[in-house]
Structures are given as C-alpha cells and as structure tokens.
PDB file of N, CA and C in Angstrom:
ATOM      1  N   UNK A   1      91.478  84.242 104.503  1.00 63.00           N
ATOM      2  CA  UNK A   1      92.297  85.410 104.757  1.00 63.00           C
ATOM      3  C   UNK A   1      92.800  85.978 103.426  1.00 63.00           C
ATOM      4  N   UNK A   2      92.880  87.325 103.233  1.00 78.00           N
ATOM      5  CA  UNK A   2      93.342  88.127 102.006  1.00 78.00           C
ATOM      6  C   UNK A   2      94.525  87.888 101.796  1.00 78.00           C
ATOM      7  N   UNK A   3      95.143  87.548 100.848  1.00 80.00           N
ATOM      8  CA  UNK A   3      96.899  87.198 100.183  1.00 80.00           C
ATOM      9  C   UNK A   3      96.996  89.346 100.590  1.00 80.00           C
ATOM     10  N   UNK A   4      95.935  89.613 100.521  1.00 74.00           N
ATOM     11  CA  UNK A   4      96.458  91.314  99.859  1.00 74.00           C
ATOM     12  C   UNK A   4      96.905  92.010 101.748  1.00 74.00           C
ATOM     13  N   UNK A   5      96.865  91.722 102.430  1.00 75.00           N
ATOM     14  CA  UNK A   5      97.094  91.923 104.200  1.00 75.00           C
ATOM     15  C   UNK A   5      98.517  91.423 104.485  1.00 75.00           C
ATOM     16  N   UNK A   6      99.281  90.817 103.535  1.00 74.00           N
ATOM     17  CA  UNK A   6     100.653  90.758 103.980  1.00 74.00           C
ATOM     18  C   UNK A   6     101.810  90.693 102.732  1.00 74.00           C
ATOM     19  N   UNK A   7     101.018  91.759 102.287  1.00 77.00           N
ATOM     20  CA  UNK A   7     101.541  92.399 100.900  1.00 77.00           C
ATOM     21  C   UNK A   7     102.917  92.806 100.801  1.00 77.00           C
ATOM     22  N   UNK A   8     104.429  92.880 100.523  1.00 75.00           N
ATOM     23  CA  UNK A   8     105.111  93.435 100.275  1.00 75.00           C
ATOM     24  C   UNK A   8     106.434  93.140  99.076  1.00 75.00           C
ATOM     25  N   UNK A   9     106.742  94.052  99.016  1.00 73.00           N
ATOM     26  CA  UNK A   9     107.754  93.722  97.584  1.00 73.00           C
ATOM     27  C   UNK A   9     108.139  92.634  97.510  1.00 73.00           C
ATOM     28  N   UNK A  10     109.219  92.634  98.786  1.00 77.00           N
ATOM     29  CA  UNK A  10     110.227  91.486  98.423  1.00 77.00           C
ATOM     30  C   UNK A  10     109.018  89.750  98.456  1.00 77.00           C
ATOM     31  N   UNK A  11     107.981  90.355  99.304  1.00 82.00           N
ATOM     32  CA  UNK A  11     106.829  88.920  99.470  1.00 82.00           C
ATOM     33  C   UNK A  11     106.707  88.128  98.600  1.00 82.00           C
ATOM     34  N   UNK A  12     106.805  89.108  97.379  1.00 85.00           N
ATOM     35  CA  UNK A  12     105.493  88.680  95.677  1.00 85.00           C
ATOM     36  C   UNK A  12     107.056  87.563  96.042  1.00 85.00           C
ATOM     37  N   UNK A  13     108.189  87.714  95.740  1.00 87.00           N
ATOM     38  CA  UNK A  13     108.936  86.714  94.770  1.00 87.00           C
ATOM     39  C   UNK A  13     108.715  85.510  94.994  1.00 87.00           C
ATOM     40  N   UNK A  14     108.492  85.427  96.667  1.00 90.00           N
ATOM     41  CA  UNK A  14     108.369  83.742  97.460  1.00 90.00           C
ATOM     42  C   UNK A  14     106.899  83.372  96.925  1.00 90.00           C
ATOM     43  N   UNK A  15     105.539  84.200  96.351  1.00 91.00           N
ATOM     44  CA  UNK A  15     104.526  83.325  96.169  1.00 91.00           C
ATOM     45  C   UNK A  15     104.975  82.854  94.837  1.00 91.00           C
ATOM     46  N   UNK A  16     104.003  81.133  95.201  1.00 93.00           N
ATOM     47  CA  UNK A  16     103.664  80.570  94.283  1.00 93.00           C
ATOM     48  C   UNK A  16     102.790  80.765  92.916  1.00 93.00           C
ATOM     49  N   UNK A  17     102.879  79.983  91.949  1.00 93.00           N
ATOM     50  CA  UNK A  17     101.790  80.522  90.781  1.00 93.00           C
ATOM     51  C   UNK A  17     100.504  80.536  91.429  1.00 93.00           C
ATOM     52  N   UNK A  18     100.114  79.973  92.153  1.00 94.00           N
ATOM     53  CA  UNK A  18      98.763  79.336  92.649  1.00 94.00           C
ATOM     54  C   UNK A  18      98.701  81.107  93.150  1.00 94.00           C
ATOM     55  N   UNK A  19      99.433  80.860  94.416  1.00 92.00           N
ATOM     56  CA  UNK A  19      99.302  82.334  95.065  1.00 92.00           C
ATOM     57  C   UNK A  19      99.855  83.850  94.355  1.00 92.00           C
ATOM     58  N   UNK A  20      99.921  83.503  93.050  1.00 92.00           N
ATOM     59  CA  UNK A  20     100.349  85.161  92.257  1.00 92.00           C
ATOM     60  C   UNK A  20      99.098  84.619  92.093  1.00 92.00           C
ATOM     61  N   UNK A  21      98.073  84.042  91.176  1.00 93.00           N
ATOM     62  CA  UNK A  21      97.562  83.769  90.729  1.00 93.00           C
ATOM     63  C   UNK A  21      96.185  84.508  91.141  1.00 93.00           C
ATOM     64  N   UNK A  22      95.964  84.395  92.920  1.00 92.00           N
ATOM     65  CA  UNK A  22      95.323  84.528  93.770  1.00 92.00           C
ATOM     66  C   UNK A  22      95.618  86.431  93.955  1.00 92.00           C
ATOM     67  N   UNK A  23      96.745  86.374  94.121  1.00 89.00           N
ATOM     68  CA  UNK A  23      96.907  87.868  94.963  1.00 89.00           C
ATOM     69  C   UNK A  23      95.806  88.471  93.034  1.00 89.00           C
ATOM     70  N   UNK A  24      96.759  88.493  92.130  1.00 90.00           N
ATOM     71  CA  UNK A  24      95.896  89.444  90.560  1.00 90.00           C
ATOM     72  C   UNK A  24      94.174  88.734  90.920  1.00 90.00           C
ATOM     73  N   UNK A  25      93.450  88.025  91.105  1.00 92.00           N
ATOM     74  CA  UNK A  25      92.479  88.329  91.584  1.00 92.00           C
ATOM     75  C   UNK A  25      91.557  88.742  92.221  1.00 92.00           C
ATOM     76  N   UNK A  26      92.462  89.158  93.832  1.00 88.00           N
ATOM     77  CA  UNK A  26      92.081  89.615  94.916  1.00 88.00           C
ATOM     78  C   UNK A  26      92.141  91.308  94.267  1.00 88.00           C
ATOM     79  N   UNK A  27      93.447  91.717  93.341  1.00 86.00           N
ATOM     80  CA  UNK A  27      93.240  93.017  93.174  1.00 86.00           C
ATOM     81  C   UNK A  27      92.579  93.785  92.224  1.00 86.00           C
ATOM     82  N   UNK A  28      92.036  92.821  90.938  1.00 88.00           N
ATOM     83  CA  UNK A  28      91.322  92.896  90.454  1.00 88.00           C
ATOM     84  C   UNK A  28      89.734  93.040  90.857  1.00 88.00           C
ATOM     85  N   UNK A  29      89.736  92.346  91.690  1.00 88.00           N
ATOM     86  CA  UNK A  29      88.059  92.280  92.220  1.00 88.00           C
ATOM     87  C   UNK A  29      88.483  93.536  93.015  1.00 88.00           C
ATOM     88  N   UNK A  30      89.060  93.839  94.069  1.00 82.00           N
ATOM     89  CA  UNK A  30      89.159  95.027  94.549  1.00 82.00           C
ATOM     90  C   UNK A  30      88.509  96.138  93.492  1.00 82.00           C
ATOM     91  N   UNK A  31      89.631  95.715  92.287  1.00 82.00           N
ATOM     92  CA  UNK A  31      89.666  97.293  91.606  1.00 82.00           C
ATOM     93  C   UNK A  31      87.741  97.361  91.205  1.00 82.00           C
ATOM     94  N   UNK A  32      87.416  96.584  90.777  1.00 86.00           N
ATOM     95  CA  UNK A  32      86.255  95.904  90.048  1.00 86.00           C
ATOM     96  C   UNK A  32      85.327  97.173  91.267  1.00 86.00           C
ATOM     97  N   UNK A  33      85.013  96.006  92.235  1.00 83.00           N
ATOM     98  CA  UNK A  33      84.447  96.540  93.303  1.00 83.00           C
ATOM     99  C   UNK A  33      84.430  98.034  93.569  1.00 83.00           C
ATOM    100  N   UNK A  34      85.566  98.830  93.715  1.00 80.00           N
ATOM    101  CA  UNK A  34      85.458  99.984  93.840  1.00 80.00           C
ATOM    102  C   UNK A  34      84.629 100.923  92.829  1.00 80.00           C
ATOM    103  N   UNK A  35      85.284 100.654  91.366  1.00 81.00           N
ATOM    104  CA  UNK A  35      84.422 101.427  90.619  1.00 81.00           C
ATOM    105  C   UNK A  35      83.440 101.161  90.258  1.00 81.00           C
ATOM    106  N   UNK A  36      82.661  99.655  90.486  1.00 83.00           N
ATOM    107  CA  UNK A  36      81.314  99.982  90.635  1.00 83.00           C
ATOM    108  C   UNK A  36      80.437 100.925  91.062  1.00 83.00           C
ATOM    109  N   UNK A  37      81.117 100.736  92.827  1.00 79.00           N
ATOM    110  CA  UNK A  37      80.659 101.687  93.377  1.00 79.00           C
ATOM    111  C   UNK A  37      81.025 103.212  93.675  1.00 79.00           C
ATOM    112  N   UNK A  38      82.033 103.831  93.193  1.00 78.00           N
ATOM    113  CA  UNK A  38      82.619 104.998  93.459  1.00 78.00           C
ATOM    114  C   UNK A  38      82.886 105.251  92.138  1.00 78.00           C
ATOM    115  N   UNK A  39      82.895 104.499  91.222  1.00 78.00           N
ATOM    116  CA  UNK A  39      83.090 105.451  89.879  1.00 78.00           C
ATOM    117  C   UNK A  39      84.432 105.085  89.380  1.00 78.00           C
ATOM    118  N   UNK A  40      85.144 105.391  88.043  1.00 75.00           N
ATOM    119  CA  UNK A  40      86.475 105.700  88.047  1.00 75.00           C
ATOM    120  C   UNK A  40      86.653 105.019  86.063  1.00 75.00           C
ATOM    121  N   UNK A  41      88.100 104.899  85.985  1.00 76.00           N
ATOM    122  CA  UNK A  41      88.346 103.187  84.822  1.00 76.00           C
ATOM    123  C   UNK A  41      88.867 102.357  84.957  1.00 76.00           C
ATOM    124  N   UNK A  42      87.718 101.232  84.387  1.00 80.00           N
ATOM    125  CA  UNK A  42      87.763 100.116  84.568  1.00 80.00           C
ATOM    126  C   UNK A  42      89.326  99.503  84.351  1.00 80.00           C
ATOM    127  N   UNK A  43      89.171  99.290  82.675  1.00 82.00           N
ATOM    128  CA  UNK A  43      89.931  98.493  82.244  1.00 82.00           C
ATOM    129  C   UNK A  43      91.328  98.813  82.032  1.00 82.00           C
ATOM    130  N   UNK A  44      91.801 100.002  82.069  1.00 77.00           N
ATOM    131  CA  UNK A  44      92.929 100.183  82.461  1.00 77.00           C
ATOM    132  C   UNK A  44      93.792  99.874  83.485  1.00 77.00           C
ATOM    133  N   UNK A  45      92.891  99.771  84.744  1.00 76.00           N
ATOM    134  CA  UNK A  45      93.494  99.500  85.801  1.00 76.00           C
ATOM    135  C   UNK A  45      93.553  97.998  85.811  1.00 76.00           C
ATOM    136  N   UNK A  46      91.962  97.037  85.409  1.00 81.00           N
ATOM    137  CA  UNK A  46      92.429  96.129  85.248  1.00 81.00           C
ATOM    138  C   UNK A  46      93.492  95.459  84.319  1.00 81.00           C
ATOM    139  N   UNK A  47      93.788  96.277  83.592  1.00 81.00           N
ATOM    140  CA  UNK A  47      94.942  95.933  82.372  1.00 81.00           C
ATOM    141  C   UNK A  47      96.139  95.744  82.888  1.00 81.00           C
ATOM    142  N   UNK A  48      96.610  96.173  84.338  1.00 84.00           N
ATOM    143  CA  UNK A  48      97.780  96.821  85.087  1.00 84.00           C
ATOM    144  C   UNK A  48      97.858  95.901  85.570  1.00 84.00           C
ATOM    145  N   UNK A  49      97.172  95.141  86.499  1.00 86.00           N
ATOM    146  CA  UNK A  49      97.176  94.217  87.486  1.00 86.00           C
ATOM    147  C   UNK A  49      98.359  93.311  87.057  1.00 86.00           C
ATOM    148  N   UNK A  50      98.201  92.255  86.345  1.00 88.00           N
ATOM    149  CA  UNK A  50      99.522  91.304  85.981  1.00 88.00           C
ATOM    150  C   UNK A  50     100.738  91.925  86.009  1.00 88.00           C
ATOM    151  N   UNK A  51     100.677  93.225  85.247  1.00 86.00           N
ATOM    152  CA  UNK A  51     102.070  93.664  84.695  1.00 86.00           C
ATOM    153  C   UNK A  51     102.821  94.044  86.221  1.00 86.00           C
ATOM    154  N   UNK A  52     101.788  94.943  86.694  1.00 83.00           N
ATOM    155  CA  UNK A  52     102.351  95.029  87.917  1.00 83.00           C
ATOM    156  C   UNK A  52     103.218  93.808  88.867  1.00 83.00           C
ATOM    157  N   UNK A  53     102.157  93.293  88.981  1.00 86.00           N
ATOM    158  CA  UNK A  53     102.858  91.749  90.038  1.00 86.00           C
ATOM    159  C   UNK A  53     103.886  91.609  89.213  1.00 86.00           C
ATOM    160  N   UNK A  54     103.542  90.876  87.859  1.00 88.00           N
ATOM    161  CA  UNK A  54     104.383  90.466  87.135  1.00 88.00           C
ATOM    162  C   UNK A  54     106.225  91.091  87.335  1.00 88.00           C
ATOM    163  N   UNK A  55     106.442  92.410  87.251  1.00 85.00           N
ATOM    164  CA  UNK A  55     107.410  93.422  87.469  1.00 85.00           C
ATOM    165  C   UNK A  55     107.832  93.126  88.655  1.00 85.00           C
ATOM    166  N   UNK A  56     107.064  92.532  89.799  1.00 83.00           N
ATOM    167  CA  UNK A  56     107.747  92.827  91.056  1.00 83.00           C
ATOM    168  C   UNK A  56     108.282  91.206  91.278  1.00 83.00           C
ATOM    169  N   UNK A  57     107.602  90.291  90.431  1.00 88.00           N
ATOM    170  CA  UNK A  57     107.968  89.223  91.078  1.00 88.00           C
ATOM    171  C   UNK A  57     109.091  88.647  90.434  1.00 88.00           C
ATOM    172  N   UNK A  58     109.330  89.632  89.430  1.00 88.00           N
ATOM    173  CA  UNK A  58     110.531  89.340  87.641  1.00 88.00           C
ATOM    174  C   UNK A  58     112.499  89.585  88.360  1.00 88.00           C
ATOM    175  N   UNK A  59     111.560  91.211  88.479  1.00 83.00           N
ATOM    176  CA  UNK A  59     112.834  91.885  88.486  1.00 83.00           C
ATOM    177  C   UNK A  59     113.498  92.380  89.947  1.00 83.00           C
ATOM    178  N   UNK A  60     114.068  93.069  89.930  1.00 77.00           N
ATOM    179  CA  UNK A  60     114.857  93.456  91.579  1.00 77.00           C
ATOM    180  C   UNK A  60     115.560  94.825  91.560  1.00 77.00           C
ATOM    181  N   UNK A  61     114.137  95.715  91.648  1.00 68.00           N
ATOM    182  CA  UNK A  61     113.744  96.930  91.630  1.00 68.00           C
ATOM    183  C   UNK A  61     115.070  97.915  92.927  1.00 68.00           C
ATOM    184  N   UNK A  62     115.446  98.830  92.432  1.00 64.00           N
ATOM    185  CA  UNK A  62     116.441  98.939  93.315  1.00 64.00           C
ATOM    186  C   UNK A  62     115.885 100.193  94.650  1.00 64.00           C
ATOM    187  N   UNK A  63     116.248  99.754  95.299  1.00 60.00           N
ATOM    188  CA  UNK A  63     115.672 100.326  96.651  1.00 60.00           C
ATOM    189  C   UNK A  63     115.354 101.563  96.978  1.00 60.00           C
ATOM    190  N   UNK A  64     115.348 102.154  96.076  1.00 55.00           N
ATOM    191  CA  UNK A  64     114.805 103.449  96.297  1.00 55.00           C
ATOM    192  C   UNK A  64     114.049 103.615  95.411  1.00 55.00           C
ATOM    193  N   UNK A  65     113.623 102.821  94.469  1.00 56.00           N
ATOM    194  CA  UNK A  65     112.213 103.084  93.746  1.00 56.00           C
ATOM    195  C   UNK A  65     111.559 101.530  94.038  1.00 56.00           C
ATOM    196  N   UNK A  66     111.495 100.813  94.369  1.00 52.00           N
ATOM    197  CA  UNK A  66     110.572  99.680  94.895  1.00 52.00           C
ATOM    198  C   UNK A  66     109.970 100.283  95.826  1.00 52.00           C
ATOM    199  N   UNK A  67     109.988 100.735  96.993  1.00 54.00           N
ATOM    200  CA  UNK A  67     108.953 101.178  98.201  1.00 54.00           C
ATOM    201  C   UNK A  67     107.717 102.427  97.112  1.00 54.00           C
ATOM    202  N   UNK A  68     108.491 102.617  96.316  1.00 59.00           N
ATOM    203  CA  UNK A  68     107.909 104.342  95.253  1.00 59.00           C
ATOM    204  C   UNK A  68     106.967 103.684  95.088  1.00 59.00           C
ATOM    205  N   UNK A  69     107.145 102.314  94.349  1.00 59.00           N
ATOM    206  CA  UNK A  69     106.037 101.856  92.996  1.00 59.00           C
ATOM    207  C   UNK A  69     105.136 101.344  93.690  1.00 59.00           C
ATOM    208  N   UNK A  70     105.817 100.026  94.718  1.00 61.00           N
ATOM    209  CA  UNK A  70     105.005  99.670  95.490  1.00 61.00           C
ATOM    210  C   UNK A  70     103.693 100.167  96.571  1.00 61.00           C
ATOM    211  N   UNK A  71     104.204 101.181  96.932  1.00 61.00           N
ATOM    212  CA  UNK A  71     103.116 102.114  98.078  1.00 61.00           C
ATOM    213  C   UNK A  71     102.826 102.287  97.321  1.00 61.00           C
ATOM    214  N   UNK A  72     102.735 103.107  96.041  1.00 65.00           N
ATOM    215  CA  UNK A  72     101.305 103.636  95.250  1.00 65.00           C
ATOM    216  C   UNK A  72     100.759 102.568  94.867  1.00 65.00           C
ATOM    217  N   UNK A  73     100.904 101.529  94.197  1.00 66.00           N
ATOM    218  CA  UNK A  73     100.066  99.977  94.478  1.00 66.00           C
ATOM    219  C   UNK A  73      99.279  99.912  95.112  1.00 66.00           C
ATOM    220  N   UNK A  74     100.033  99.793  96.501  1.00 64.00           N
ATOM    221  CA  UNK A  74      98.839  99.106  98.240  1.00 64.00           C
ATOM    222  C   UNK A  74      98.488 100.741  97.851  1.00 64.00           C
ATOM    223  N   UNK A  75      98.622 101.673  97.983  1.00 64.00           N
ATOM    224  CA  UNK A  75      97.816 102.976  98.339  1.00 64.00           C
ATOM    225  C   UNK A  75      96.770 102.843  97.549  1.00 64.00           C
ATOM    226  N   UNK A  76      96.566 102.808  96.297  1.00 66.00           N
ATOM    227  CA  UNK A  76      95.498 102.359  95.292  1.00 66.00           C
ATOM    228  C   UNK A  76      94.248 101.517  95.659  1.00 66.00           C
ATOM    229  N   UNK A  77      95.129 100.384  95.990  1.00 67.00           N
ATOM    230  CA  UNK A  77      94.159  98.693  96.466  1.00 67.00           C
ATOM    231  C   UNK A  77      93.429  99.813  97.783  1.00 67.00           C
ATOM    232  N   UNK A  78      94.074 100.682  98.344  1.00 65.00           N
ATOM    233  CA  UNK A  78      93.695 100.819 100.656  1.00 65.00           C
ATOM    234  C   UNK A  78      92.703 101.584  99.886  1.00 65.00           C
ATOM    235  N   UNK A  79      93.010 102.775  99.087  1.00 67.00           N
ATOM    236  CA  UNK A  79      91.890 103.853  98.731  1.00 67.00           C
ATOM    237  C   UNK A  79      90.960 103.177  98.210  1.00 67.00           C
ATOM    238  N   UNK A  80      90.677 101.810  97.482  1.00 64.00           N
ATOM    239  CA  UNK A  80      89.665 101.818  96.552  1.00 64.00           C
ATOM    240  C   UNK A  80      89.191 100.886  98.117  1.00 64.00           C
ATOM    241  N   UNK A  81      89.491  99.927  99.376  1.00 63.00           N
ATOM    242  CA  UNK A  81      89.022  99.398 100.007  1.00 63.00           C
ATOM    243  C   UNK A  81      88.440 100.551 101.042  1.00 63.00           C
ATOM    244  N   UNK A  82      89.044 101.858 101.134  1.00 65.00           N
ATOM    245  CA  UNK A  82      88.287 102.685 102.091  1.00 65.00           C
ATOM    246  C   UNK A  82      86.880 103.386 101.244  1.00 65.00           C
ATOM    247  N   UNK A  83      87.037 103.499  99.734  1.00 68.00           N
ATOM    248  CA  UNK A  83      85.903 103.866  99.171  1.00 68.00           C
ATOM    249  C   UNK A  83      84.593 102.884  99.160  1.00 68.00           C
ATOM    250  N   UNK A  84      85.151 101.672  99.116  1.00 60.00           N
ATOM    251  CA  UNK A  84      83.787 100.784  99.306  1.00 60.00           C
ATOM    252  C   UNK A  84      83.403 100.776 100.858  1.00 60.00           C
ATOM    253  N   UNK A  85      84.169 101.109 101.757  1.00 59.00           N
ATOM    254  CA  UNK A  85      83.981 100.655 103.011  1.00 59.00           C
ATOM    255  C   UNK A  85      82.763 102.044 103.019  1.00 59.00           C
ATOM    256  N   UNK A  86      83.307 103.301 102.837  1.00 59.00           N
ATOM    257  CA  UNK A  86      82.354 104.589 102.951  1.00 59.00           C
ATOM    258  C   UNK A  86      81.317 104.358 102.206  1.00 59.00           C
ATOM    259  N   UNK A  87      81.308 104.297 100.924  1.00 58.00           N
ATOM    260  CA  UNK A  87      80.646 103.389  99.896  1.00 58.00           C
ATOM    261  C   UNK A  87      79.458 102.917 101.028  1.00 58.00           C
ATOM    262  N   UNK A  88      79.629 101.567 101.261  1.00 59.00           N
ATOM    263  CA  UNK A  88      78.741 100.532 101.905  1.00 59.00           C
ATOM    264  C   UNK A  88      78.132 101.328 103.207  1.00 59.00           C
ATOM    265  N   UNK A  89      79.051 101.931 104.169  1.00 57.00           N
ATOM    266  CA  UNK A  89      78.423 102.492 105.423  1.00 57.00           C
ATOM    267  C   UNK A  89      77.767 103.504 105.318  1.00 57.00           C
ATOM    268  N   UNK A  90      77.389 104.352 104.093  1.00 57.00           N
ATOM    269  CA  UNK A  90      76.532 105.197 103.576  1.00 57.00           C
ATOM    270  C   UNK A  90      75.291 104.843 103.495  1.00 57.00           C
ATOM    271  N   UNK A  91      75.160 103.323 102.561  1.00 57.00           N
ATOM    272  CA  UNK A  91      74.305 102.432 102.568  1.00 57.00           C
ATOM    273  C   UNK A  91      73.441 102.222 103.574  1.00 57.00           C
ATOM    274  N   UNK A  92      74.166 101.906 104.309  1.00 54.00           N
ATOM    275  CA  UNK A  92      73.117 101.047 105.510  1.00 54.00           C
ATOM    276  C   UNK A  92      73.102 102.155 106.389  1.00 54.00           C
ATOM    277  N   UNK A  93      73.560 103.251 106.527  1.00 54.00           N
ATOM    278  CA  UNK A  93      73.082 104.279 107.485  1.00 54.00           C
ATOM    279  C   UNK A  93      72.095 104.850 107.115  1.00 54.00           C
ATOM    280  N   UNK A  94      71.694 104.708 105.431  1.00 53.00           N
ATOM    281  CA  UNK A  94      70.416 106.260 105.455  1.00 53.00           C
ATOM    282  C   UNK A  94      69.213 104.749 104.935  1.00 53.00           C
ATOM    283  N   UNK A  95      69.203 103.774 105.080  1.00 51.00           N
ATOM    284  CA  UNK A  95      68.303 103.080 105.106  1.00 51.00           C
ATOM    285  C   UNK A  95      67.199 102.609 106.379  1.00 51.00           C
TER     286      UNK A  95
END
C-alpha cells in the first residue's frame, strides 16, 4: 500500500525515519515517472522532495498556510499520477 494515500500535514510528524524515508521515495519515483513520460524538470523537483517533508515534519506551519503548501504538494504528486495514468491508457488503447 502507498505511504502517499493517507497523506496529510499533521500525518508526516507521527512517521517514522523508516516511513519519511519511504513516503521521499514514493514521491520521488512519482515525480521521476511522470516526466519520463509527460515531460517537465527533473531535478528540481527532485531537489524539493526532502526539503519539503523535511519542513512539514520540523516545523508547525500555522493553519492557514499548511493546507496552502500542502495541497499544492498532493496536487503535484495527483497531477503527475493522473498524467501517467492518461500517459499509460493512451498506450494500450492505440495498440
């Protein structure tokens, strides 16, 4: 099961290293994955990944900009998982 399906702010603080560890890979390969196939940059985004978690699992973002930072996060990770999904079902439809 994806660490990235029960994603939320206050979540990151309770995972473990094991499981931060896990979620920056799951979103990395995400990011990876997408612009393979849809295009985009790479390493910037992968450059983000830690800092990001890192920020959410540090500090105690005050409530009206934690949902801000956060949704554009998961919105990022959903868009680059709906681009591979179109991505892939493109694939196998004109084959």
């Amino acid at each position: 099961m994806s660490i990235l399906k029960n994603l939320t702010p206050d979540g990151i603080k309770q995972y473990t290293k094991n499981e931060l560890n896990v979620l920056c890979d799951e979103l990395r390969s995400t990011i990876y994955d997408t612009v393979m196939r849809c295009g985009g940059h790479l390493a910037s985004n992968l450059g983000s990944v830690e800092s990001i978690v890192a920020m959410f699992y540090t500090f105690d973002f005050p409530s009206s900009y934690s949902p801000n930072i956060f949704s554009s996060l998961v919105s990022g990770v959903m868009a680059a998982m709906d681009c591979l999904y179109l991505s892939t079902l493109s694939k196998t439809t004109s084959t």
